Coordinates of C-alpha atoms and ligand atoms in Angstrom, one line a residue:
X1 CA 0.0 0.0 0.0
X2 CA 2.8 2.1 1.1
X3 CA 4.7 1.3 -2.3
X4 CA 1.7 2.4 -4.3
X5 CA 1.0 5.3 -2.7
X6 CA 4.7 6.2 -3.0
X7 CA 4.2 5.3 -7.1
X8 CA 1.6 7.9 -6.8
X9 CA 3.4 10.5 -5.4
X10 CA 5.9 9.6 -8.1
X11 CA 3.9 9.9 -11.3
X12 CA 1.8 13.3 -10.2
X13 CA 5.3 14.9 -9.7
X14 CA 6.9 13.6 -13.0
X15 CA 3.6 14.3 -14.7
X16 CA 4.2 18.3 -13.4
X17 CA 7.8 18.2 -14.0
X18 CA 8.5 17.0 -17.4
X19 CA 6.3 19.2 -19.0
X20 CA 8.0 22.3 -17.6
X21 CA 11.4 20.2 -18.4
X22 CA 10.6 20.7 -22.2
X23 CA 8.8 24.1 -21.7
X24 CA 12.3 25.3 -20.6
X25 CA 13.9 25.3 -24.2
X26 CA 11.2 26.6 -25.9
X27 CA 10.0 30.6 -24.5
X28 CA 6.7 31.4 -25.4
X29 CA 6.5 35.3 -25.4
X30 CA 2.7 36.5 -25.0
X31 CA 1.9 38.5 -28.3
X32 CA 1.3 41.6 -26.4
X33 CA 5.3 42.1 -26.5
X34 CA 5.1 42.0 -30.1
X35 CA 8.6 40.1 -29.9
X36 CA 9.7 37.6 -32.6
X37 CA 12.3 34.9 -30.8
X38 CA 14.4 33.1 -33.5
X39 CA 15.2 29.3 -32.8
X40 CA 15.8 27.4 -36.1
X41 CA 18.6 25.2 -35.4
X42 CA 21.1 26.9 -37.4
X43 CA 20.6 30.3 -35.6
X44 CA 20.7 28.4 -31.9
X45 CA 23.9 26.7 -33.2
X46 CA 25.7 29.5 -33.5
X47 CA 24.6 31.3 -31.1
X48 CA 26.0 28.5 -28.1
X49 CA 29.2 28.7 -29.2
X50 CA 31.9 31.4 -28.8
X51 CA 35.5 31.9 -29.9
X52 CA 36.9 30.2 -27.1
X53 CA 35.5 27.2 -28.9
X54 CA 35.3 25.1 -25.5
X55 CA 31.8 25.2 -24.1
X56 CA 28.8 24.7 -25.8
X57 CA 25.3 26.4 -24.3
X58 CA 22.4 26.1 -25.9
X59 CA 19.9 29.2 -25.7
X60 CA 16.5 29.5 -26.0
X61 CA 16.3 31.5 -28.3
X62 CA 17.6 34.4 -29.9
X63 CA 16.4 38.2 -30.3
X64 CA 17.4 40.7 -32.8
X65 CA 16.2 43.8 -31.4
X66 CA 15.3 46.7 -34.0
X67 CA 15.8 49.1 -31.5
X68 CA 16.6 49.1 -27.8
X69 CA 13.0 49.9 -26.3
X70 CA 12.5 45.9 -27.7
X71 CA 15.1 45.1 -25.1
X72 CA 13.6 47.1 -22.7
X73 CA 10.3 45.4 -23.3
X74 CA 11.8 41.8 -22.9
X75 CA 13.5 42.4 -20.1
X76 CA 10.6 44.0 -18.4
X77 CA 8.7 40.5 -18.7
X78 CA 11.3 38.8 -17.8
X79 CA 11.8 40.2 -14.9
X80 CA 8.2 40.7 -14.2
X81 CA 7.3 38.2 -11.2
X82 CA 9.1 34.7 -10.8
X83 CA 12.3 34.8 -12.9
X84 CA 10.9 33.3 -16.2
X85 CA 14.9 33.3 -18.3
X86 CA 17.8 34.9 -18.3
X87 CA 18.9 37.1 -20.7
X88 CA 22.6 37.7 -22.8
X89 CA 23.8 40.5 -24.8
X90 CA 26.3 38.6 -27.6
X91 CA 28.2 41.2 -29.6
X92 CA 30.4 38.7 -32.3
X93 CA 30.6 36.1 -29.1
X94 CA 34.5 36.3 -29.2
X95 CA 34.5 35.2 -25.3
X96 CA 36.5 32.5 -24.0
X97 CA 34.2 30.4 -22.4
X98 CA 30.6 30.7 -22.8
X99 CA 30.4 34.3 -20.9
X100 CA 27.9 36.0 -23.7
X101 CA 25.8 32.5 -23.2
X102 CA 22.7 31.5 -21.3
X103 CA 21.4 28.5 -21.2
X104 CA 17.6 27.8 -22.2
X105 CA 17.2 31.9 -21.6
X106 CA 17.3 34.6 -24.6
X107 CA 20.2 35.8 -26.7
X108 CA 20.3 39.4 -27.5
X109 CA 21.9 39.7 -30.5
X110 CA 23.3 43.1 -30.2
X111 CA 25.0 43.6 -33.5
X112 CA 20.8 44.1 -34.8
X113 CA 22.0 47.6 -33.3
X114 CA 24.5 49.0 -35.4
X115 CA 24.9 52.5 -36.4
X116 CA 27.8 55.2 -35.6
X117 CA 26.9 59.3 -35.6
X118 CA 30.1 61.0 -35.4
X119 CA 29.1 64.8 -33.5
X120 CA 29.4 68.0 -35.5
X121 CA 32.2 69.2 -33.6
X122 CA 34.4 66.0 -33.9
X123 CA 34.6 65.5 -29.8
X124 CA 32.7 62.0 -29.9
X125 CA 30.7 59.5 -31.7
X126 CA 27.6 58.2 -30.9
X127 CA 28.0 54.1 -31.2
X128 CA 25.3 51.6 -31.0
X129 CA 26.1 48.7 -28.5
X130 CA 26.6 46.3 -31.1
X131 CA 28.6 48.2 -33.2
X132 CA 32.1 46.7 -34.1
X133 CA 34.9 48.7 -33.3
X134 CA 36.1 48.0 -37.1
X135 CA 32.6 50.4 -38.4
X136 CA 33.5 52.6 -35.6
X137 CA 37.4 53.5 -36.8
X138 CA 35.8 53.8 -40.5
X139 CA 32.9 56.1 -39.8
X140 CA 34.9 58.5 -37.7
X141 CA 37.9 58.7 -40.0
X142 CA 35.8 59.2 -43.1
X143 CA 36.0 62.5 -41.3
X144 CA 38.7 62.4 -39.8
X145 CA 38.3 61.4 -36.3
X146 CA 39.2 58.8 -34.6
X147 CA 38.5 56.8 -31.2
X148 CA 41.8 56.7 -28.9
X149 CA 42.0 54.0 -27.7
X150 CA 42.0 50.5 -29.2
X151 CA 42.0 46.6 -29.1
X152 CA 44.3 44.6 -31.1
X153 CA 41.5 43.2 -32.6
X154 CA 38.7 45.4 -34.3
X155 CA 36.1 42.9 -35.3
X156 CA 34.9 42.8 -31.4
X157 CA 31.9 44.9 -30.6
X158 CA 31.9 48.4 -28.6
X159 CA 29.2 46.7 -25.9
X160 CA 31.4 43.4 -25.5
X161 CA 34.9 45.4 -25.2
X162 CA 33.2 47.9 -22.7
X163 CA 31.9 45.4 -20.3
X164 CA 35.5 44.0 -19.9
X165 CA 38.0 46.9 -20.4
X166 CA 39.5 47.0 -23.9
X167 CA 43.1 47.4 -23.4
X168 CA 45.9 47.3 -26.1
X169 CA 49.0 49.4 -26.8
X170 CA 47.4 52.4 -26.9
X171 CA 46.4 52.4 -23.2
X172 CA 49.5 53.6 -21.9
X173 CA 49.0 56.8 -23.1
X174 CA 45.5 56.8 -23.4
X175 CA 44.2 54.7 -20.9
X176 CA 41.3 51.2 -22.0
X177 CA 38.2 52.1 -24.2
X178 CA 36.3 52.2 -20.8
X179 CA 38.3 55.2 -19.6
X180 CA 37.4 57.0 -22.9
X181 CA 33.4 56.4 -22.6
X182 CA 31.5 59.7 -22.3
X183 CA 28.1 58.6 -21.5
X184 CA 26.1 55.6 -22.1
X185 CA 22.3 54.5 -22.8
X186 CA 21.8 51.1 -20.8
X187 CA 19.1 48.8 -20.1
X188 CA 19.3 47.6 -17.0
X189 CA 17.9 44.3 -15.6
X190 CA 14.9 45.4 -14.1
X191 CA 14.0 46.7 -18.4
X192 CA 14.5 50.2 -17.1
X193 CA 16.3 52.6 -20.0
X194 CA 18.6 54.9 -18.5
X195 CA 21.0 57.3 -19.6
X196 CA 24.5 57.3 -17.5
X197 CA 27.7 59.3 -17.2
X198 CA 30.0 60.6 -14.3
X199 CA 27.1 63.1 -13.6
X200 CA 23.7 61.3 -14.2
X201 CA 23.4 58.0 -12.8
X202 CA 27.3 57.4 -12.4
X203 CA 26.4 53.9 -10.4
X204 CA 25.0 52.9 -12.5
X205 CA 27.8 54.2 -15.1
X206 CA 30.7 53.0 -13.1
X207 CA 29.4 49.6 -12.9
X208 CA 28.6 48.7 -16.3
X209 CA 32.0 49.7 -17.6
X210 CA 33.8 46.6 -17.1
X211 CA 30.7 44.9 -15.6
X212 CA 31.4 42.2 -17.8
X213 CA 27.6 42.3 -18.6
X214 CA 25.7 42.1 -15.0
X215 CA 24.4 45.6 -14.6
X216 CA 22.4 46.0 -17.8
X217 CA 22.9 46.4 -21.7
X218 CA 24.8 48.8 -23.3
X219 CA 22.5 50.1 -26.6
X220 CA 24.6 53.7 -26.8
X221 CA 28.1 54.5 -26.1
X222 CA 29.2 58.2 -26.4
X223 CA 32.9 57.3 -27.9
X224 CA 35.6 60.3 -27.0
X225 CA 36.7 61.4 -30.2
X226 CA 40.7 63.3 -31.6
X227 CA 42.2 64.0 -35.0
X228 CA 42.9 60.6 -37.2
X229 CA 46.0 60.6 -38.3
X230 CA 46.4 59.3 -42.1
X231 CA 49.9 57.1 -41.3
X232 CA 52.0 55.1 -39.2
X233 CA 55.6 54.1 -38.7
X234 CA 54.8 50.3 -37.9
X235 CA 58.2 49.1 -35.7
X236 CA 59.7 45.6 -34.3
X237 CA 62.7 45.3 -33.0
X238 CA 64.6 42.2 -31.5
X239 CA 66.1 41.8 -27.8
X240 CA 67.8 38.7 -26.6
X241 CA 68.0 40.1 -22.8
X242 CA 64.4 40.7 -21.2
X243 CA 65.9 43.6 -18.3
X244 CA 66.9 45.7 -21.6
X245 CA 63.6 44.7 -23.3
X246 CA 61.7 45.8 -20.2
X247 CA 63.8 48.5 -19.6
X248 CA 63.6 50.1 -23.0
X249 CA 59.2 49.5 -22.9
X250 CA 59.3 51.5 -19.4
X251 CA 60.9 54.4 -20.0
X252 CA 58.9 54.5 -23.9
X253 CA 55.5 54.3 -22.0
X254 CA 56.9 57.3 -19.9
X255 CA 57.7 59.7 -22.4
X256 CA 55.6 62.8 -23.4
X257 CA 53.6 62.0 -26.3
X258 CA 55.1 64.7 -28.9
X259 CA 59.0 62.9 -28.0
X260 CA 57.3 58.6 -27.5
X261 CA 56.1 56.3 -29.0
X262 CA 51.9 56.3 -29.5
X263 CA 51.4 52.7 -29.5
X264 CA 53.8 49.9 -27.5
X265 CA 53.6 46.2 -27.1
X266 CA 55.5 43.3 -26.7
X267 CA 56.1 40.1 -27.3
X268 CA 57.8 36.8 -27.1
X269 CA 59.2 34.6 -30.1
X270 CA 60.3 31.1 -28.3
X271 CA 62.3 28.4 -30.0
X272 CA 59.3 26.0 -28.9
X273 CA 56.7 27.6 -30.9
X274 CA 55.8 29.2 -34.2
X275 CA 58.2 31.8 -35.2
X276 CA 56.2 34.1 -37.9
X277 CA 59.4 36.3 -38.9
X278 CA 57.1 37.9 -41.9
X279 CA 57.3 41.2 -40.4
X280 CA 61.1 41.3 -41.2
X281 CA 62.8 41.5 -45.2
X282 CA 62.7 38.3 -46.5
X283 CA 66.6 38.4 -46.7
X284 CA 66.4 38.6 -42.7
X285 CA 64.2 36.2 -42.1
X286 CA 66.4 33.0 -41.6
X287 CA 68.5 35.0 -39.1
X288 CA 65.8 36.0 -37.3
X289 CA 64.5 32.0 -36.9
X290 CA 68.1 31.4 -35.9
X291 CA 68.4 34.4 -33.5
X292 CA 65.1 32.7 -31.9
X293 CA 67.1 28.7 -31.7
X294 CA 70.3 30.2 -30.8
X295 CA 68.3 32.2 -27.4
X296 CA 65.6 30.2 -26.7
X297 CA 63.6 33.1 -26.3
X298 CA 63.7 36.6 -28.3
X299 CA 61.6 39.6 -27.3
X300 CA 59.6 41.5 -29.8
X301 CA 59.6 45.3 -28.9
X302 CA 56.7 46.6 -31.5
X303 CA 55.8 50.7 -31.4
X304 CA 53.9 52.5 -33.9
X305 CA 54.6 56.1 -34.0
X306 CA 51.0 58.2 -35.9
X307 CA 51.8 60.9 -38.3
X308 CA 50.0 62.8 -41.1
X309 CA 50.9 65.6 -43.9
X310 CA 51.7 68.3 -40.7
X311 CA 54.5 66.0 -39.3
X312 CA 55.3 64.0 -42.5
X313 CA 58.8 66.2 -42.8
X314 CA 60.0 65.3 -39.3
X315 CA 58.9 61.8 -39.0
X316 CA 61.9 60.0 -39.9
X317 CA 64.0 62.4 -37.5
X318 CA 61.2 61.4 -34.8
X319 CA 61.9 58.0 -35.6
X320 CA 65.4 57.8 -35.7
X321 CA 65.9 60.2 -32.7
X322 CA 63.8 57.3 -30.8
X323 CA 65.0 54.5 -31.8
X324 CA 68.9 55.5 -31.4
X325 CA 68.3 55.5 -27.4
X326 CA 66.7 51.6 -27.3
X327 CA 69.0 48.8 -26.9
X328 CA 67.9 46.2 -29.0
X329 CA 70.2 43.6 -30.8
X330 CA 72.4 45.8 -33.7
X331 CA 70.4 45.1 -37.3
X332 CA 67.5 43.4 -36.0
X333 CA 64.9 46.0 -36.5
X334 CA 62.6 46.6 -39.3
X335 CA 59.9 49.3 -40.2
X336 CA 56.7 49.1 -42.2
X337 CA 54.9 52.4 -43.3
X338 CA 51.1 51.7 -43.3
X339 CA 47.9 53.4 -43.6
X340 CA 46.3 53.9 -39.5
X341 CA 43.4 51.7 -40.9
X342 CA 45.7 49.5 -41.7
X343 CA 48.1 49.2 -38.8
X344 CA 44.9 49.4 -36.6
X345 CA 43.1 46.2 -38.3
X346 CA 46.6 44.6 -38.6
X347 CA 44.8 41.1 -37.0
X348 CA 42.6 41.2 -39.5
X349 CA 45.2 39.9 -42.3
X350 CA 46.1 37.2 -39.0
X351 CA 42.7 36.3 -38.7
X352 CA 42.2 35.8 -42.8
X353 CA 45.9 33.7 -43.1
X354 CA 44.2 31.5 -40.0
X355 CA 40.6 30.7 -41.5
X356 CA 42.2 29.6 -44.9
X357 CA 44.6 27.3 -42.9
X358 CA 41.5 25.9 -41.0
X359 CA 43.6 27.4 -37.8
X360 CA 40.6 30.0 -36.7
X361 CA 37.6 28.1 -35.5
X362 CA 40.1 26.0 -33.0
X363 CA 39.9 25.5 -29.4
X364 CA 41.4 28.8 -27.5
X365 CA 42.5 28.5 -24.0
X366 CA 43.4 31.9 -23.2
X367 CA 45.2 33.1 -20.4
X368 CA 45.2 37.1 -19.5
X369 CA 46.7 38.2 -16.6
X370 CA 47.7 42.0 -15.4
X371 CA 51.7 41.6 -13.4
X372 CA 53.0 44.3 -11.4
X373 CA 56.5 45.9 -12.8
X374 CA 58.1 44.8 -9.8
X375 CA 57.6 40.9 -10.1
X376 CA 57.8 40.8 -13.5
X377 CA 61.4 39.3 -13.5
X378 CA 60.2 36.6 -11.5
X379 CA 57.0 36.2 -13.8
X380 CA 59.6 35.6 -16.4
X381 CA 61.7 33.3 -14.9
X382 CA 58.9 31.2 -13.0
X383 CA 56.1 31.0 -15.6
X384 CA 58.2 32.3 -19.2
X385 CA 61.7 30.3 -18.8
X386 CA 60.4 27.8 -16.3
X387 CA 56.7 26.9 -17.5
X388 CA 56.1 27.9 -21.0
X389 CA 59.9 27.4 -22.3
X390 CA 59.9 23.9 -21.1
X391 CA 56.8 22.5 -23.0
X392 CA 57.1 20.3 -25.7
X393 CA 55.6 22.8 -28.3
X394 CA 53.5 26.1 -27.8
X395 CA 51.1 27.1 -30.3
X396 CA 49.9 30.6 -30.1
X397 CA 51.0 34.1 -29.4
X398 CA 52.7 35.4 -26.2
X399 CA 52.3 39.0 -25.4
X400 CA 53.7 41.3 -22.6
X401 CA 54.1 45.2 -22.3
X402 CA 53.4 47.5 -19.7
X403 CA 51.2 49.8 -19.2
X404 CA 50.1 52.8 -17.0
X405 CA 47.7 52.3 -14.3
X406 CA 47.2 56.3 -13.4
X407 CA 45.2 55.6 -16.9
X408 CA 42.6 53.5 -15.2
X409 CA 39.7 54.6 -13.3
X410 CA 39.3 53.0 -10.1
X411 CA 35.6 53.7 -9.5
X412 CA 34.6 51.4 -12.3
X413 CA 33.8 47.7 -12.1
X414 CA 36.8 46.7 -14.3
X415 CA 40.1 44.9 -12.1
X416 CA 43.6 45.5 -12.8
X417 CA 46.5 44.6 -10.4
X418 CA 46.5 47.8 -8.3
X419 CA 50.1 47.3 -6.3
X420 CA 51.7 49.8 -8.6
X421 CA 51.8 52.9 -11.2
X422 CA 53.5 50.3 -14.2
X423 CA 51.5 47.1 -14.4
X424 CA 52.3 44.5 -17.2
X425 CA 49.9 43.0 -19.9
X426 CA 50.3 39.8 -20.1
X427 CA 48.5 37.3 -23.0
X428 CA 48.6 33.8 -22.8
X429 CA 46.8 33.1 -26.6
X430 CA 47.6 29.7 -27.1
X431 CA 45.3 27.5 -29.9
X432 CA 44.3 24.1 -29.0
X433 CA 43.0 21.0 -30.7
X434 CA 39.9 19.4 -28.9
X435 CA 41.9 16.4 -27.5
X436 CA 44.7 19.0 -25.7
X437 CA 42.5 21.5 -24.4
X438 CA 42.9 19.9 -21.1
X439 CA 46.4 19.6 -21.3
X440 CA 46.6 23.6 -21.9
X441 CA 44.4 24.4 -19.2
X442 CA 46.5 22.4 -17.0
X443 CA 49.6 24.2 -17.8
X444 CA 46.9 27.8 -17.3
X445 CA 46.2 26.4 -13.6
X446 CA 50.0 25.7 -13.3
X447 CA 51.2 29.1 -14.1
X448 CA 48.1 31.0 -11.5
X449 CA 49.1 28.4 -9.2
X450 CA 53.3 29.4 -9.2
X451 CA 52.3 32.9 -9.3
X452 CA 50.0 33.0 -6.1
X453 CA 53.0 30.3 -4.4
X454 CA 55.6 32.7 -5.2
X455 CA 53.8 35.9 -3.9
X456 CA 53.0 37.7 -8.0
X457 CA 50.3 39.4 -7.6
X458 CA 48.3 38.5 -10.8
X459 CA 45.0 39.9 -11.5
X460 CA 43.4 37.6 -14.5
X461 CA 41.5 39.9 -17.6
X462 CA 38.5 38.1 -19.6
X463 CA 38.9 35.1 -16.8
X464 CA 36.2 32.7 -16.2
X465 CA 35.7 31.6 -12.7
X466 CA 33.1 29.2 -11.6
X467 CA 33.3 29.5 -7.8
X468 CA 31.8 32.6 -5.8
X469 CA 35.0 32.7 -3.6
X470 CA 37.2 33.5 -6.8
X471 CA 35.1 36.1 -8.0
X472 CA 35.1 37.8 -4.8
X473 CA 39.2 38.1 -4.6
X474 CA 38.9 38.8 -7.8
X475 CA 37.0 41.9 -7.2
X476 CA 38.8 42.7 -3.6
X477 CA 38.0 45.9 -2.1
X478 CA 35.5 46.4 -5.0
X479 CA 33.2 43.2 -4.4
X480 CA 30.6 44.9 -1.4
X481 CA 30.2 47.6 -4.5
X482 CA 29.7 45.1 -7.5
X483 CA 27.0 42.6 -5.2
X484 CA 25.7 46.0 -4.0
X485 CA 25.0 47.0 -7.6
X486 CA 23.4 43.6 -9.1
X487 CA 21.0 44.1 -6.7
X488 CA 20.0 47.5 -7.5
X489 CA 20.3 46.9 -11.4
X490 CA 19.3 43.5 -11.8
X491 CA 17.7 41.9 -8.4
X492 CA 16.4 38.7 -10.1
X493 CA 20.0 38.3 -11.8
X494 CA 18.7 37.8 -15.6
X495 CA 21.6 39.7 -17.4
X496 CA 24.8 37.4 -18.6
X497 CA 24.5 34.3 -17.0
X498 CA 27.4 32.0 -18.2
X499 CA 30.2 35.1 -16.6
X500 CA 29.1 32.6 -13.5
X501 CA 29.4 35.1 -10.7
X502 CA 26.4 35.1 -9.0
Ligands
FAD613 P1 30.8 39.0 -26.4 O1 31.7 37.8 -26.3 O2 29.7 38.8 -27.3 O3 30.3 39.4 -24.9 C1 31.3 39.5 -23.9 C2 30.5 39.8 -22.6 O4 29.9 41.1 -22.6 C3 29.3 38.9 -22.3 O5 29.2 38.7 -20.9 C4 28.2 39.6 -22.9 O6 26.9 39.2 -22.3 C5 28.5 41.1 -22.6 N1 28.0 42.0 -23.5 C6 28.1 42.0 -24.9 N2 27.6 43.0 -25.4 C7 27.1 43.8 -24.4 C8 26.4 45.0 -24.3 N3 26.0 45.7 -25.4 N4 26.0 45.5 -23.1 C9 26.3 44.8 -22.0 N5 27.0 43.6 -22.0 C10 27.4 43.1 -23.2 N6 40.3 42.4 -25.7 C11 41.0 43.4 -25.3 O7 40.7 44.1 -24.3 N7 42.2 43.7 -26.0 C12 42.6 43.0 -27.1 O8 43.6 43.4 -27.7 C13 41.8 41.9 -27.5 N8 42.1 41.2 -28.6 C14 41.4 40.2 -29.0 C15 41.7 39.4 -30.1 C16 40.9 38.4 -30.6 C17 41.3 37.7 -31.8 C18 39.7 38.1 -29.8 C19 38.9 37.0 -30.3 C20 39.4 38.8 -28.7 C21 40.2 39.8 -28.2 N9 39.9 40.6 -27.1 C22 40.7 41.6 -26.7 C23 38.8 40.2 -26.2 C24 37.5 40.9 -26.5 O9 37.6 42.3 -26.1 C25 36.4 40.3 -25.7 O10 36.3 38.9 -26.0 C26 35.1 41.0 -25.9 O11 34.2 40.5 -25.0 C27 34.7 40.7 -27.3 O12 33.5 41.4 -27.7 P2 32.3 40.6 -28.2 O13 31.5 41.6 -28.9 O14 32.6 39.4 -29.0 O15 31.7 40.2 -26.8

């Protein structure tokens, strides 16, 4: 009897459950939101994968918004009562591992919201959220503006680089995209649309740049705006010792900007990995591969100096001037003269060389981390010489270069190591195949796990944690502020799910 009512029990709560079970892949939307969800297979595909090409999270489906007042309306009803899905802004999906996903919930796909209005005075441009940096540096220097600071990679979108930081060589100077944001439209969980900026709403402001997508959805980004230059000096130069290498990026990133450099990074050509010497005259080339065997490791110093018709006379004096005072190995130096377009979409040509090889769509266990100046000699020698120089084969790029940290703005949600004035970049970009992913990640766990043992005090950049108690070291002093804000600007926690953090 016991066994039957048991049985019972059984059936009525499978009989409730499984329903709901399938319900949960398919969102119904009432008409009244005049919403149209996309699911055909090929659109749900896509839309669970990202360019870190290691997780896989199906969605329920996937919104193309015609203009952000859709978003509003979604997220309204969503939020609306019992927490019916969660929602994720994708820009092009270029995260690591599945932080613009969200399983069985809605995809926003924000590059539906394009569009860049450059202002009549030439101080900023007004960028949708999905816009891609790429349309952005076009738009504006069709008139000849241009945004100041910049990824190495353009085909990222302005919401996506904005929620994390967007740092490259440029941030020295100028400091990450985030720090040259003038105001921003956002939606915030709760379907509010608000209008933010270090006046209006600066909470709200604060926390969505680098809020890696949990305060709301940025629709409009007021983008500071200078004069494009037409041309750039494009320089590498070679170092066998690492102080001189480090030594000669320090005091570059703290010149004035009329005597330096206006772009600066670095990195690493190791005997263990692939040497692309294509940058250097063909005649070079082999002793450049054989400078690389010979050292083990050889450091790539790589500045770009801007100039245009006003400073076209003195440029080579500039250039010469500079480079005379850097100690990098006698003859190993070599300079390209490109458009700004072109140096500035320079991974584009990477990314094209790496789709017809088949090497793009691959597995990419990326490690970012942010080192302070003063450990970085023992970064080199515990996690360069001692880790990465002693695996079989690395396959990927290594890149390190410092940066300023005065640049950064410490009232925003965005984390970088904040020991000291000079921090270094640091990018781990090594391709996989599916069968070593683990292998890689190991060596990634290997390398946080040598730095924290030997007291460097890493801060990790587009990082993935899974537990609560990373996340909150992660954000330190800052976490009381970041929990403080999801629960103002999205108390049922529907924005950007697969970051993990709460
Ligand atoms: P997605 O992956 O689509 O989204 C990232 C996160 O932001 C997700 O949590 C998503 O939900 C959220 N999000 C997206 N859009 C919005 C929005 N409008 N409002 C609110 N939240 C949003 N980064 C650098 O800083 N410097 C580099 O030099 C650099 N180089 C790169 C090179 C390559 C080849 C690649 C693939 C990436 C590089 N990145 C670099 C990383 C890149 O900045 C991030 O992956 C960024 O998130 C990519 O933008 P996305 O549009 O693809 O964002």
């Amino acid at each position: 009897m016991a066994n039957l009512r048991l049985m019972v029990i059984l059936v009525t709560v499978l009989i409730y459950l499984l329903p709901s079970c399938i319900k949960s892949l398919e969102i119904i939307l009432p008409k009244s939101l005049n919403l149209t969800l996309l699911n055909d297979t090929s659109t749900i595909s896509a839309a669970s994968q990202d360019f870190g090409n290691i997780t896989t999270v199906k969605p329920g489906g996937v919104l193309c918004p015609s203009s952000p007042a859709e978003i509003s309306r979604l997220l309204s009803y969503a939020a609306n009562g019992e927490r019916k899905f969660q929602v994720a802004a994708r820009g092009q999906g270029h995260s690591l591992k599945g932080q613009a996903s969200v399983l069985d919930g809605v995809i926003i796909n924000m590059t539906c919201l394009s569009g860049v209005v450059v202002s009549d005075d030439m101080k900023y441009a007004d960028v949708a959220g999905g816009a891609l940096w790429v349309d952005v540096l076009k738009k504006t220097a069709e008139k000849g503006a241009s945004p100041v600071s910049w990824t190495d990679y353009l085909h990222v979108s302005v919401g996506g680089t904005l929620s994390n930081a967007g740092i490259g060589g440029e941030v020295f100077r100028n400091g990450p995209q985030i720090s040259n944001v003038l105001e921003l439209d956002v939606i915030t969980g709760k379907g509010e649309m608000l209008t933010c900026s270090p006046q209006l709403n600066s909470e709200l402001f604060d926390g969505v740049l680098g809020g890696l997508g949990q305060f709301g959805i940025i629709t409009r980004a007021r983008i500071v705006l200078n004069h494009a230059p037409k041309r750039a000096k494009w320089i590498r130069m070679l170092y066998s010792d690492f102080t001189a290498f480090t030594k000669d990026q320090e005091r570059l990133i703290s010149m004035a900007n009329d005597t330096g450099v206006d772009y600066l990074e670095g990195q690493l050509f190791m005997s263990n990995g692939v040497v692309d010497t294509s940058f250097f005259p063909p005649a070079d080339q082999s002793k450049v591969a054989d400078l690389v065997k010979s050292h083990g490791i050889i450091y790539v110093l790589q500045v770009a100096k801007y100039y245009d018709d006003a400073t076209l006379p003195i440029i080579n004096q500039v250039i010469d001037k500079l480079t005379k005072t850097l100690s990098y190995l006698p003859g190993f130096i070599s300079m390209h003269d490109v458009t700004y377009f072109d140096f500035l979409n320079r991974v584009k040509a990477e990314e094209d060389k790496l789709r017809s090889l088949g090497l793009w769509d691959v597995p990419h266990p990326w490690l970012n981390l942010f080192v302070p100046k003063s450990q970085i000699l023992d970064f080199h020698q515990g996690v360069v010489k001692d880790i990465l120089l002693k695996q079989n084969s690395t396959s990927g790029l290594t890149l390190l270069y410092p940066t300023n940290r005065n640049k950064w703005d410490n009232r925003m949600s965005a984390m970088i190591t904040d020991e000291e004035d000079v921090v270094y970049v640091i990018g781990l970009l090594q391709s996989a195949t599916p069968q070593n992913v683990p292998e890689v990640e190991s060596v990634n766990e290997k390398i946080i796990r040598v730095c924290k043992d030997s007291g460097i005090k890493i801060k990790q950049y587009l990082m993935h944690y899974t537990r609560k108690e990373d996340w909150v070291e992660h954000f330190g002093t800052k976490w009381s502020d970041f929990s403080r804000r999801k629960d103002l600007f999205d108390p049922k926690k529907l924005l950007s799910p697969g970051q993990d953090i709460f």
